[in-house]
mmCIF file of C-alpha atoms and ligand atoms in Angstrom:
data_model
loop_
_atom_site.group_PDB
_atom_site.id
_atom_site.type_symbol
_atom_site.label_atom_id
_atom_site.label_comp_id
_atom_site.label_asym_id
_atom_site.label_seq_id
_atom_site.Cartn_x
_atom_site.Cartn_y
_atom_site.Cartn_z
ATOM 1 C CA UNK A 9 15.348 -0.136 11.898
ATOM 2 C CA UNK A 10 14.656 -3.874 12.307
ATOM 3 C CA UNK A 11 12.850 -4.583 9.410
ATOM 4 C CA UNK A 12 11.248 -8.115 8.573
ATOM 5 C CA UNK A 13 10.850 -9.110 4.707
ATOM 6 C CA UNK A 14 7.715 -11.953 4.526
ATOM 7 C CA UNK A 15 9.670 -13.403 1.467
ATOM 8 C CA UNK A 16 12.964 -11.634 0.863
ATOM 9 C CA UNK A 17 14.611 -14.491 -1.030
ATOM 10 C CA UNK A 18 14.150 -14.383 -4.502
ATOM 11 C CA UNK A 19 14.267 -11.320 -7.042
ATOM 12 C CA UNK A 20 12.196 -8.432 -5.446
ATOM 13 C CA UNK A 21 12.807 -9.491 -1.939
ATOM 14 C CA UNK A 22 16.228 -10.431 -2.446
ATOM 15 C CA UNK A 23 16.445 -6.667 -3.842
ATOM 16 C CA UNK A 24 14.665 -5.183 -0.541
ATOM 17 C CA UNK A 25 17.038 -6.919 1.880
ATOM 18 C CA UNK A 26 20.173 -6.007 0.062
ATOM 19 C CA UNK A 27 19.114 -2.472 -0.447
ATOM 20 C CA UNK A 28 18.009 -2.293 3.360
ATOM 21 C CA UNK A 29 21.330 -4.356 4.786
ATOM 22 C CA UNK A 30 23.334 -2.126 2.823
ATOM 23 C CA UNK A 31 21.707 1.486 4.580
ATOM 24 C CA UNK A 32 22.621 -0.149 7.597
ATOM 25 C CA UNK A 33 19.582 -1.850 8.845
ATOM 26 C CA UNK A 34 18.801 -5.258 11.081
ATOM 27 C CA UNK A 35 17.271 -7.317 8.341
ATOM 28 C CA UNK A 36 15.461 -10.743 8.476
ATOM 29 C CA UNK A 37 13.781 -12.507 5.699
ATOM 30 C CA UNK A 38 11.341 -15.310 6.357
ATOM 31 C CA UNK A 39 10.516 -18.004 4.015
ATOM 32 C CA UNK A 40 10.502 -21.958 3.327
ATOM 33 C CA UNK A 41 13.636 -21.990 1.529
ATOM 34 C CA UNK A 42 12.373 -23.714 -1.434
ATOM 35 C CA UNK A 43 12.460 -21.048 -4.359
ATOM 36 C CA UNK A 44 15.106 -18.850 -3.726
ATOM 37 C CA UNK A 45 18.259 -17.876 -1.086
ATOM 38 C CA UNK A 46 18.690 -15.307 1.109
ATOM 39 C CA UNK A 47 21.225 -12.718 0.654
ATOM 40 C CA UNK A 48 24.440 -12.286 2.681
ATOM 41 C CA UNK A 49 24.309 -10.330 5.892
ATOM 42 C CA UNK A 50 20.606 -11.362 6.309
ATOM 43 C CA UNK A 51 18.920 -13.411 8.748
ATOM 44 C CA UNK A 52 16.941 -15.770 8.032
ATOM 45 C CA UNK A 53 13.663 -17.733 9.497
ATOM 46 C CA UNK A 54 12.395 -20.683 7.777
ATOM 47 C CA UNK A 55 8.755 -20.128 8.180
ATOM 48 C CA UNK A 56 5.841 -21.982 6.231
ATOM 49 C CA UNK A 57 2.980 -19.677 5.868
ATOM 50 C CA UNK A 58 0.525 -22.398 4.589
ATOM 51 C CA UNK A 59 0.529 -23.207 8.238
ATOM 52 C CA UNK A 60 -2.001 -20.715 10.186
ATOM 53 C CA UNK A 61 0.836 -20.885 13.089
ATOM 54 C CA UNK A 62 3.417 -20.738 10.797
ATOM 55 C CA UNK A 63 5.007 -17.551 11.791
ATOM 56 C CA UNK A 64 5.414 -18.957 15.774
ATOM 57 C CA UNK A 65 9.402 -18.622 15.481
ATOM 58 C CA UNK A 66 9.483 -14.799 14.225
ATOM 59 C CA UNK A 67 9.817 -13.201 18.315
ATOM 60 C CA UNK A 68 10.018 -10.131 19.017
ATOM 61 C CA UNK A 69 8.949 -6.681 17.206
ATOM 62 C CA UNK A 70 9.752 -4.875 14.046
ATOM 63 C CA UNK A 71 9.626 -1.342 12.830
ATOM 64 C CA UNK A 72 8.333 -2.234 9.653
ATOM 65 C CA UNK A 73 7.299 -5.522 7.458
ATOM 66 C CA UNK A 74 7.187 -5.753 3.727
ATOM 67 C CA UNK A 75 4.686 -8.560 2.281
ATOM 68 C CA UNK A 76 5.034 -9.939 -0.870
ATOM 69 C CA UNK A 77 1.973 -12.803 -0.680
ATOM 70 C CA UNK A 78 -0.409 -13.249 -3.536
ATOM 71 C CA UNK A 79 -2.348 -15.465 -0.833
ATOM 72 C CA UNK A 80 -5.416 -14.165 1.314
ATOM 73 C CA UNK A 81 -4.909 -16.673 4.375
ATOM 74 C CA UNK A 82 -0.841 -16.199 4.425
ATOM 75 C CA UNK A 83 -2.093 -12.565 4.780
ATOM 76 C CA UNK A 84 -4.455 -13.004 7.077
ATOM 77 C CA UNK A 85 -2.352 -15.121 9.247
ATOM 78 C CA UNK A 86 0.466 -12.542 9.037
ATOM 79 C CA UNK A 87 -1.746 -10.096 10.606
ATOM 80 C CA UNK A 88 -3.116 -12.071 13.404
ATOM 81 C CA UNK A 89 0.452 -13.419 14.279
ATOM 82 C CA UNK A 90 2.148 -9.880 14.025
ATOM 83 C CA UNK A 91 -0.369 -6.651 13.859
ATOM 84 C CA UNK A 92 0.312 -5.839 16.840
ATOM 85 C CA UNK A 93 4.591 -6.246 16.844
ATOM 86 C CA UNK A 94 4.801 -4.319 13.653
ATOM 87 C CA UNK A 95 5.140 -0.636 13.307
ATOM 88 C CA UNK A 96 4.626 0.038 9.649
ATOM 89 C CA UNK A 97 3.421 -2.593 7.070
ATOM 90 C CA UNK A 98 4.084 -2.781 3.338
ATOM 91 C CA UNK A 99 2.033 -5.046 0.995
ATOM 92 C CA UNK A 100 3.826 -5.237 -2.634
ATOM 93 C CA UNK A 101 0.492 -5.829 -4.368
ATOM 94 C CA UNK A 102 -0.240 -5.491 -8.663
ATOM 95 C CA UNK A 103 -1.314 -3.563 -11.428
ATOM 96 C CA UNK A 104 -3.467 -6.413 -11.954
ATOM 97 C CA UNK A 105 -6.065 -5.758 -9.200
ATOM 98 C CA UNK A 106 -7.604 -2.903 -11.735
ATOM 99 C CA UNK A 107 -10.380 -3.660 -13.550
ATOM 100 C CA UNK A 108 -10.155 -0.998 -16.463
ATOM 101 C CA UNK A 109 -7.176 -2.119 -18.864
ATOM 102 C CA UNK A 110 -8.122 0.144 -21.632
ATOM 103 C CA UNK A 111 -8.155 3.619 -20.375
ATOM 104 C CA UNK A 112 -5.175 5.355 -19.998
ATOM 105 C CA UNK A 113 -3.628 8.122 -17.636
ATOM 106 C CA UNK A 114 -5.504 5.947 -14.770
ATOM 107 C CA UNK A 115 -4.348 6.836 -10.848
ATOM 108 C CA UNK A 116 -3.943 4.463 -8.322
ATOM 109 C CA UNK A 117 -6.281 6.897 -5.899
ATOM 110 C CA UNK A 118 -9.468 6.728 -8.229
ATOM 111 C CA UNK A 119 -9.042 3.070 -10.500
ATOM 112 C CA UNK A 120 -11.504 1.011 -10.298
ATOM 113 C CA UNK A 121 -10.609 -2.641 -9.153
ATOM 114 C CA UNK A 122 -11.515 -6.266 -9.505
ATOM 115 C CA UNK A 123 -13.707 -7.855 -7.473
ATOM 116 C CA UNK A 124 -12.107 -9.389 -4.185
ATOM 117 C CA UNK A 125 -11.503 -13.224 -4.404
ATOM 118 C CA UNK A 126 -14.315 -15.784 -3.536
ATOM 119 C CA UNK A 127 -13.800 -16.962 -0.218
ATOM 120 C CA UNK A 128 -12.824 -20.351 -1.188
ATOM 121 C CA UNK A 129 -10.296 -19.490 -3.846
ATOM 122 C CA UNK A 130 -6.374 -18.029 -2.189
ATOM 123 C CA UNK A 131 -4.052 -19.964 -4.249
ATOM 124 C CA UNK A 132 -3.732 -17.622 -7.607
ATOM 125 C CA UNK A 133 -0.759 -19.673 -9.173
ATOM 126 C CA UNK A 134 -1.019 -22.747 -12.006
ATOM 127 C CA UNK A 135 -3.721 -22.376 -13.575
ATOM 128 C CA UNK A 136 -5.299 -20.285 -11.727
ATOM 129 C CA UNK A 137 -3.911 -17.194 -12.509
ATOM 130 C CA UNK A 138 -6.967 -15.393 -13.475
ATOM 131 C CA UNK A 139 -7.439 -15.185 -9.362
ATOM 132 C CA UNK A 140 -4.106 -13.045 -9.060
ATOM 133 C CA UNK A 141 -5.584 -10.018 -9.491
ATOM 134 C CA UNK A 142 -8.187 -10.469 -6.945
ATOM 135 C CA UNK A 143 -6.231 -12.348 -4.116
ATOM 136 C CA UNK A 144 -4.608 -9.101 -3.909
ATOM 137 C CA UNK A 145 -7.776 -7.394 -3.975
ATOM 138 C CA UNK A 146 -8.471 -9.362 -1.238
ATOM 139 C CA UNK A 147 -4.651 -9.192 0.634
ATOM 140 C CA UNK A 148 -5.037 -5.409 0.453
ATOM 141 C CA UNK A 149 -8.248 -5.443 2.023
ATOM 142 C CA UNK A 150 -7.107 -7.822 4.871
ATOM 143 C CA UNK A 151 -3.801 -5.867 5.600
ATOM 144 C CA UNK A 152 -5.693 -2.524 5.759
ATOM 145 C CA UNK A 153 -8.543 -3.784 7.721
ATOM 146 C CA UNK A 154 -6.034 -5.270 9.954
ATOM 147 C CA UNK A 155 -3.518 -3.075 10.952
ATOM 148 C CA UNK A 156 -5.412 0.658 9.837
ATOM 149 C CA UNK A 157 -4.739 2.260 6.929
ATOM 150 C CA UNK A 158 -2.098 5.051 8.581
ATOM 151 C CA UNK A 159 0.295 1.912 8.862
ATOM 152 C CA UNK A 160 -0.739 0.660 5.489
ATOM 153 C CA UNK A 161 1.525 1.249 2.333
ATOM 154 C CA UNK A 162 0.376 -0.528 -0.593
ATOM 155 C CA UNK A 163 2.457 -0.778 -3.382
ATOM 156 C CA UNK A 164 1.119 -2.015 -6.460
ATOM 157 C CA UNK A 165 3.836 -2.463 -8.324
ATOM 158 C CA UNK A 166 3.805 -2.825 -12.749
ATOM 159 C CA UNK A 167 6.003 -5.207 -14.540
ATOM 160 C CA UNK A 168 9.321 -5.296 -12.519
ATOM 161 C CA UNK A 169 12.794 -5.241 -14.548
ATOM 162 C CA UNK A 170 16.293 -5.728 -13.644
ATOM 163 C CA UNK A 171 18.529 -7.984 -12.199
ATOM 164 C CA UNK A 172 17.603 -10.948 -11.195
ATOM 165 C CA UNK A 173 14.753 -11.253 -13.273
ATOM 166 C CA UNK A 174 13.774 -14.586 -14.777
ATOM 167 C CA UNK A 175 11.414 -13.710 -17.228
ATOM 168 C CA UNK A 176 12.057 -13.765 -20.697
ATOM 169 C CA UNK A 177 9.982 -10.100 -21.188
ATOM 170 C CA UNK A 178 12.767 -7.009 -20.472
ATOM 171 C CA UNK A 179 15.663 -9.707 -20.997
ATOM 172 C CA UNK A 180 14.031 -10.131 -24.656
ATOM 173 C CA UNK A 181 14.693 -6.909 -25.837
ATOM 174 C CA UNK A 182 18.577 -6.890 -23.766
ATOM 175 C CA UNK A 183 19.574 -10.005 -25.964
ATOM 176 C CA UNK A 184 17.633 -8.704 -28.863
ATOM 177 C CA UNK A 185 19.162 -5.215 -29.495
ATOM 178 C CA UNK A 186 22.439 -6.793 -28.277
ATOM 179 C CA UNK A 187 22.450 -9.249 -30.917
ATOM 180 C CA UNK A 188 21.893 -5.891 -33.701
ATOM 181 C CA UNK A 189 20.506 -6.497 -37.044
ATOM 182 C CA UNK A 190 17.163 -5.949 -38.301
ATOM 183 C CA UNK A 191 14.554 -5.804 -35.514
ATOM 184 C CA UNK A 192 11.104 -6.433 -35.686
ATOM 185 C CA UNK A 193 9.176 -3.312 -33.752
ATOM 186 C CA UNK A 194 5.755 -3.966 -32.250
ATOM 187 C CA UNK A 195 3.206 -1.524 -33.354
ATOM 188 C CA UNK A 196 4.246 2.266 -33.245
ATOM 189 C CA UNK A 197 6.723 4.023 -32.289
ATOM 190 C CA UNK A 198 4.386 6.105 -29.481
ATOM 191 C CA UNK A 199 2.618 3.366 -27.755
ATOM 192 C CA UNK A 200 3.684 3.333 -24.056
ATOM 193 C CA UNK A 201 6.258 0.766 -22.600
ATOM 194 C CA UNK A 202 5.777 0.943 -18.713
ATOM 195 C CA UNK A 203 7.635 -0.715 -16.258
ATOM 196 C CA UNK A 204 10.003 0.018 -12.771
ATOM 197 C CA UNK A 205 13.657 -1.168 -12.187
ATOM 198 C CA UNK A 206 13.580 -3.894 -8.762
ATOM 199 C CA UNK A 207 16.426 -1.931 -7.440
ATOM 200 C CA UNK A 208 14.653 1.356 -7.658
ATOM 201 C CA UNK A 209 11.456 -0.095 -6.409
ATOM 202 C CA UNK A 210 13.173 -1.681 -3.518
ATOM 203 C CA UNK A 211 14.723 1.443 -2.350
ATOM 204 C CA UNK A 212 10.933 3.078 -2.428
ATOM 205 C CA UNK A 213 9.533 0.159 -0.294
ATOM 206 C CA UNK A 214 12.908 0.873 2.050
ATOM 207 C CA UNK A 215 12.325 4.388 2.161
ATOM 208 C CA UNK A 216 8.347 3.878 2.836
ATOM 209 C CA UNK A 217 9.357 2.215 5.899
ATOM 210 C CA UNK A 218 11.496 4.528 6.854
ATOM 211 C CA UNK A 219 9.577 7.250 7.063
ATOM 212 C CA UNK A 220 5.876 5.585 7.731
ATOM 213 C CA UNK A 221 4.277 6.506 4.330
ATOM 214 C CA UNK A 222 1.016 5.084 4.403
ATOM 215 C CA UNK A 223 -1.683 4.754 1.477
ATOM 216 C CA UNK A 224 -2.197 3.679 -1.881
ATOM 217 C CA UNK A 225 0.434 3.984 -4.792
ATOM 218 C CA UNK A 226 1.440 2.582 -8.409
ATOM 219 C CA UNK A 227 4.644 1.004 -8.125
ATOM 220 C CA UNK A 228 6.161 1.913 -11.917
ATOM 221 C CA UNK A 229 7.798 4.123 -13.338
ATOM 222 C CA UNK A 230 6.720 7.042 -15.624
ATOM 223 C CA UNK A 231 5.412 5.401 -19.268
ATOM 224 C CA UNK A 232 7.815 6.216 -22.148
ATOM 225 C CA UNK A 233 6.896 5.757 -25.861
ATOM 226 C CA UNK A 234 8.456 2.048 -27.624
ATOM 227 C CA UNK A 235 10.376 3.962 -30.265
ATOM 228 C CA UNK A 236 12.249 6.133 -27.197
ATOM 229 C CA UNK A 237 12.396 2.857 -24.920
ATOM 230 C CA UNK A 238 14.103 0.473 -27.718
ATOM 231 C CA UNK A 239 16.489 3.175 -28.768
ATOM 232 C CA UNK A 240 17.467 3.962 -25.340
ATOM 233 C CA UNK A 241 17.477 0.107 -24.847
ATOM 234 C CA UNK A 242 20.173 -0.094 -27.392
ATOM 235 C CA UNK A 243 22.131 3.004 -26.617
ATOM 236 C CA UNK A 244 22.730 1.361 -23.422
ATOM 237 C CA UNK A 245 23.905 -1.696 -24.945
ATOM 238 C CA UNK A 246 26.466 0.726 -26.652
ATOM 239 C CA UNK A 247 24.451 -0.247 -30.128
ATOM 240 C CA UNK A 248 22.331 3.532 -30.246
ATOM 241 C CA UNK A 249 20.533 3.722 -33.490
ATOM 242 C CA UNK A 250 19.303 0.611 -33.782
ATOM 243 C CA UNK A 251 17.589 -0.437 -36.803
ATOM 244 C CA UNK A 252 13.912 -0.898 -36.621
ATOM 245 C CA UNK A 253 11.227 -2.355 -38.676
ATOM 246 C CA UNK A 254 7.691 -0.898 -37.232
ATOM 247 C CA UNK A 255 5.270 -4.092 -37.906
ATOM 248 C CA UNK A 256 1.875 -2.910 -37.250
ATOM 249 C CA UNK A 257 -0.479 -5.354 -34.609
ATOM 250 C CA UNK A 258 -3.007 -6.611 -37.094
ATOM 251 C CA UNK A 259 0.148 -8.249 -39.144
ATOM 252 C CA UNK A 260 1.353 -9.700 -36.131
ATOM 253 C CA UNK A 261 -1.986 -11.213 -35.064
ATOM 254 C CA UNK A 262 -2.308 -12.391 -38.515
ATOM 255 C CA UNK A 263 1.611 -14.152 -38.355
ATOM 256 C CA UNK A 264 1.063 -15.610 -34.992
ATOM 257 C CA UNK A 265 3.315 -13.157 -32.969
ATOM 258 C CA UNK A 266 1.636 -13.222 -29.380
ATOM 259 C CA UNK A 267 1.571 -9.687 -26.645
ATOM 260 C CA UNK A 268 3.660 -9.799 -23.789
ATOM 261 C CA UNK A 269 5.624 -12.900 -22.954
ATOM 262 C CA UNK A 270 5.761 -16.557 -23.771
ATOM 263 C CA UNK A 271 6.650 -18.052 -26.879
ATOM 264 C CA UNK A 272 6.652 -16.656 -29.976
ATOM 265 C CA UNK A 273 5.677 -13.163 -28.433
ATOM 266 C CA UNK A 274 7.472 -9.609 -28.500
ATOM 267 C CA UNK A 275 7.583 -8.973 -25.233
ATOM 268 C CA UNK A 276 6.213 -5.312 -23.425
ATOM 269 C CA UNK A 277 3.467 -5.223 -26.132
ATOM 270 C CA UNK A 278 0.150 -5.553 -25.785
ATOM 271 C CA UNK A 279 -2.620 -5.147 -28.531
ATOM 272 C CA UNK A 280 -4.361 -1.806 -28.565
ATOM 273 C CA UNK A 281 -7.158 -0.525 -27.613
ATOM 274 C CA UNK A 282 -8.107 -3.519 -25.743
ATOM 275 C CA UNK A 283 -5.286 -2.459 -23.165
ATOM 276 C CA UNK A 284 -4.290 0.466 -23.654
ATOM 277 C CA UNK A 285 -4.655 1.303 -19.773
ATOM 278 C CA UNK A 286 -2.344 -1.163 -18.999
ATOM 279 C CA UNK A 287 1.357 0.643 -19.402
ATOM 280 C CA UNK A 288 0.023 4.160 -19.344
ATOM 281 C CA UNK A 289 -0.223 4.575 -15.801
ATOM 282 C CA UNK A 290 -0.474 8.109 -14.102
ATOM 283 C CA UNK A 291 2.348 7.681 -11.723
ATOM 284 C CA UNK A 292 2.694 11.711 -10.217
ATOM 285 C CA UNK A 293 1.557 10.853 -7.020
ATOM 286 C CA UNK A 294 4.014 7.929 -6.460
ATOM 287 C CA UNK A 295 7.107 9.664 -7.535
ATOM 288 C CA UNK A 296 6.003 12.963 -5.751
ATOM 289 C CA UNK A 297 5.493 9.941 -2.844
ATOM 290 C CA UNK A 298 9.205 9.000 -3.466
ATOM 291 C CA UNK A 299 9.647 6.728 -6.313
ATOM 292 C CA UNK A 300 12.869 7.756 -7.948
ATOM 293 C CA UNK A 301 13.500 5.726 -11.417
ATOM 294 C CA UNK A 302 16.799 5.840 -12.579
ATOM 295 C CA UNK A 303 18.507 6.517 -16.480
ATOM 296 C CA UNK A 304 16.836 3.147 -18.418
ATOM 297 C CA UNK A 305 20.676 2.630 -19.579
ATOM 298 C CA UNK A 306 21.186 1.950 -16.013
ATOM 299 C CA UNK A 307 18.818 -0.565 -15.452
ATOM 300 C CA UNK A 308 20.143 -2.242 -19.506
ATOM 301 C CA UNK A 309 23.612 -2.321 -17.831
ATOM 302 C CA UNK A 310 22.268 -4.454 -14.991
ATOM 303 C CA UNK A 311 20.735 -7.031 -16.371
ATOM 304 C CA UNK A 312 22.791 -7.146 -19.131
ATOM 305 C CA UNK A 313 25.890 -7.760 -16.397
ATOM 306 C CA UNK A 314 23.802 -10.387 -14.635
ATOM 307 C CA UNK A 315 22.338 -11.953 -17.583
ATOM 308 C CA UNK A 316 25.876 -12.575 -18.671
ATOM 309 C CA UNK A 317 26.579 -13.708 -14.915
ATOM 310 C CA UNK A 318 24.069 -16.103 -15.275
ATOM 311 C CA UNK A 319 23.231 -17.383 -18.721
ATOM 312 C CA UNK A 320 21.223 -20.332 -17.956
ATOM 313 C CA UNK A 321 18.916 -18.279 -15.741
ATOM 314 C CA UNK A 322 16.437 -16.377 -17.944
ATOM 315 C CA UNK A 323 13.174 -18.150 -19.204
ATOM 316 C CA UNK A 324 13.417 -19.007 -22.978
ATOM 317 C CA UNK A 325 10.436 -17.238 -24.432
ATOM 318 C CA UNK A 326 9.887 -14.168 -27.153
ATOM 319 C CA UNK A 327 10.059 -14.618 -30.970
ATOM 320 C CA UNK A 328 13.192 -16.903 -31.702
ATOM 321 C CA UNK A 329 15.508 -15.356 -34.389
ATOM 322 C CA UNK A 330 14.624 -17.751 -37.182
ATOM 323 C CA UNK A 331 10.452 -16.955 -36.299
ATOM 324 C CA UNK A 332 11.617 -13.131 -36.336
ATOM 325 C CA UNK A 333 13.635 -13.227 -39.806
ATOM 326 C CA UNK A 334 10.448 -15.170 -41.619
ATOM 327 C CA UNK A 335 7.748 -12.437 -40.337
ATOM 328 C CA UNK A 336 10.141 -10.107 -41.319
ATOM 329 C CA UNK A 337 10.458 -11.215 -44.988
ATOM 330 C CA UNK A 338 6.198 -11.925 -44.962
ATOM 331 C CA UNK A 339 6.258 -8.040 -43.768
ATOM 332 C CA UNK A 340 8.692 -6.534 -46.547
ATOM 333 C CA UNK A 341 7.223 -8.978 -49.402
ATOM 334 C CA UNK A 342 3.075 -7.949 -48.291
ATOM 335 C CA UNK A 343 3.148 -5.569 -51.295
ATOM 336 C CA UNK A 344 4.589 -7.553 -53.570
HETATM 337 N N1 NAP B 16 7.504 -9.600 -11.382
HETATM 338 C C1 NAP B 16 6.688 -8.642 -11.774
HETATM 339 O O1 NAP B 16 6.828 -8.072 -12.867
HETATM 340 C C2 NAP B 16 5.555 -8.214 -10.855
HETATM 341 C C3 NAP B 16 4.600 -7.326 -11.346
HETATM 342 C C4 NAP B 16 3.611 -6.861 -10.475
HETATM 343 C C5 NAP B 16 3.599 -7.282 -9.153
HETATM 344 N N2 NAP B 16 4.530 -8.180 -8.709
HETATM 345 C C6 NAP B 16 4.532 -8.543 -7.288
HETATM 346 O O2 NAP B 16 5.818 -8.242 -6.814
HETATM 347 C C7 NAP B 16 6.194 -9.193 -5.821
HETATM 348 C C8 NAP B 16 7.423 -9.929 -6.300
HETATM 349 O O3 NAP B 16 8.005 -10.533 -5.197
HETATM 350 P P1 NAP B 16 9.326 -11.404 -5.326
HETATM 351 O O4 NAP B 16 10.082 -10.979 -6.523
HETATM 352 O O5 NAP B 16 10.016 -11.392 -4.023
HETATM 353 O O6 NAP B 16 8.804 -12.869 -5.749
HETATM 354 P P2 NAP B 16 7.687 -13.831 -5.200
HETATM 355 O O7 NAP B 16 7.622 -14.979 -6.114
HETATM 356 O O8 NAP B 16 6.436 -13.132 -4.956
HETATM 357 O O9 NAP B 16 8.304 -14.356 -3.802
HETATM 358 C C9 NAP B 16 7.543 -15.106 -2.952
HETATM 359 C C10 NAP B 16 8.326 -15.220 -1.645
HETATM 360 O O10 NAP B 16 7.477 -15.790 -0.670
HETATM 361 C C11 NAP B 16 8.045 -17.015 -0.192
HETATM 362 N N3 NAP B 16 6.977 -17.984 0.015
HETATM 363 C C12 NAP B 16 6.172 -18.546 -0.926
HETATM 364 N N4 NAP B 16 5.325 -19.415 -0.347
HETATM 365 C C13 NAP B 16 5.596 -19.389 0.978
HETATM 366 C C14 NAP B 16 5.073 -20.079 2.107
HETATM 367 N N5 NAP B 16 4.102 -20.994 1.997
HETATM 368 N N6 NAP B 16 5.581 -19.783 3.325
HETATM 369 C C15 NAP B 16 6.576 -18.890 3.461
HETATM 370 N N7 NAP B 16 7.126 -18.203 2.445
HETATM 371 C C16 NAP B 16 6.639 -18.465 1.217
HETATM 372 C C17 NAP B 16 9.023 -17.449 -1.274
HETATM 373 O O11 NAP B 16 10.073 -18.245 -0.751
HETATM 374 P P3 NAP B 16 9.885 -19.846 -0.583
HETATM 375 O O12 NAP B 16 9.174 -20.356 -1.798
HETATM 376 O O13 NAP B 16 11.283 -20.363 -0.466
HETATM 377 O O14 NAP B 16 9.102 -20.055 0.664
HETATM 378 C C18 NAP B 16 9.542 -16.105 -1.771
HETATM 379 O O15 NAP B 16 10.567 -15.612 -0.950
HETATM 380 C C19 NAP B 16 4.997 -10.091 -5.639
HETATM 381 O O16 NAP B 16 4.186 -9.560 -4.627
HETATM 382 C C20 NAP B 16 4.297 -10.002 -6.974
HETATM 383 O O17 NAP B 16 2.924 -10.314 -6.856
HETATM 384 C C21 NAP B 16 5.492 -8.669 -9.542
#
């Protein structure tokens, strides 16, 4: 299959193209150049898709394209350059194009969404990342409009873990539980943790290609409850039974500790019942679709390996031990 990754050279793309050059396919990503590389064996275009003709030196046809734009027009322009050169088109869109965060068990089929972007807004990034959501509104929209929905797999993916990955949200927990000790424990032990490994991910978006699945799907995995996902966490790190201190949200509010990523957060938590829709996904139709998420222990033992590869590389962010230690004495001494 000649398959043509709009992106393709940093984490998710980068995992694509290696997944695809290594079943044997003709690979080629296309991208400035400025954020990331291309892997080995790939070819590579430079192409700026800020430019409406930007996509002039991509010739010939491909089987299949994966997308990863969070911009309308480089969508757009995508489609009028190569709609009719492509066989099969894959958009890697987001969880955040739904509009209900707080109920859970949602499906991709029946979710309600965002609106669509204004016309005049298709740069979600900065500061304007309360447009994300909707410029992919808007991207899906464009890509199924443009090339019919039986050559249309969207794929809106949930937070995406692994190698590779720069954020400081799964790596928080991989230095955390490495490091042993107490450990400060959002919330409960049965709220849901949701999320998908890039590698597995990748191989879906390969394999959607492959065989010309078409439609609309969650990419993440199956939800699992904290208390299962920090233990399994830590059994991967070869530290099972990790010691835990439950701190309930209100106390956290109260101590400063911030949802989700950034500083002074715990990272893959978010407040509840305000989004509890959020990592609770009803996946069944994605991994009856082909999604296949590996052991978690797996996806520990690869970014563990990389994040030791590359220590500089992950984002500083979470609760810094000396921030943890004092909320943890505030918790024990709240009765006293
Ligand atoms: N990370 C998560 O947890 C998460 C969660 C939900 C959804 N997603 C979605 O998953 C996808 C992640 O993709 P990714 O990991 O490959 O990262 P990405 O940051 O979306 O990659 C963007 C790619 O597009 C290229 N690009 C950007 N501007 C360009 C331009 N003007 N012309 C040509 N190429 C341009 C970039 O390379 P250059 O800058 O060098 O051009 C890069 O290869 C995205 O669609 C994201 O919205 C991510």
């Amino acid at each position: 299959m000649r398959l043509l990754i709009l992106g393709g050279t940093v984490f998710l793309g980068r995992a694509i193209a290696r997944h695809a050059r290594d079943a044997g396919h003709d690979v080629t990503a296309a991208a400035r150049g400025v954020t990331g590389t291309p892997v080995d064996g790939v070819r590579f275009v430079r192409v700026d898709r800020d430019d409406p003709d930007g996509l002039a030196d991509l010739d010939g046809t491909y089987d299949a394209v994966v997308d990863v734009s969070r911009r309308p027009s480089h969508v757009r322009h995508a489609v009028a350059a190569l709609g009719d050169r492509i066989g099969h088109w894959s958009f890697v869109s987001t969880g955040s194009v739904y509009a209900d965060a707080v109920t859970p068990g949602q499906r991709a089929a029946t979710a309600p969404l965002v609106d669509p972007a204004p016309a005049d807004v298709d740069d979600p990034s900065g500061d304007r990342m309360e447009w994300y959501g909707p410029c992919k509104v808007t991207c899906e929209s464009i890509l199924r409009d443009g090339v019919g929905a039986d050559r249309a797999f969207i794929c809106r993916a949930g937070l995406i873990v692994g190698a590779e990955d720069i954020s400081d949200r799964f790596p928080y927990w991989v230095r955390r539980l490495a490091t042993g000790g107490e450990v400060l424990a959002p919330g409960t032990p049965d709220e849901p943790v949701q999320f998908v490994d890039v590698a597995d991910l990748a191989a879906w978006l390969v394999r959607a290609a492959e065989t010309g699945l078409a439609g609309t799907y969650d990419g993440v995995g199956p939800a699992l409850p904290r208390g299962r996902f920090l233990a399994e966490v830590a059994a991967g790190l070869g530290r099972p039974d990790p010691e835990l201190t439950w701190v309930d949200q209100e106390f956290l509010a109260k101590h400063d500790v911030r949802p989700w990523s950034g500083e002074r957060s715990l990272p893959l938590w978010l407040p509840l019942p305000e989004y509890g829709g959020f990592m609770s996904r009803d996946v069944s139709e994605s991994l009856a679709a082909g999604l296949a998420p590996r052991p978690l222990a797996e996806t520990v033992r690869d970014t563990r390996q990389w994040m030791t590869d590359h220590p500089d590389a992950v984002k500083a962010g979470g609760l810094a031990p000396g921030e943890e230690t004092k909320v943890l004495r505030e918790w024990h001494g709240r009765l006293a």
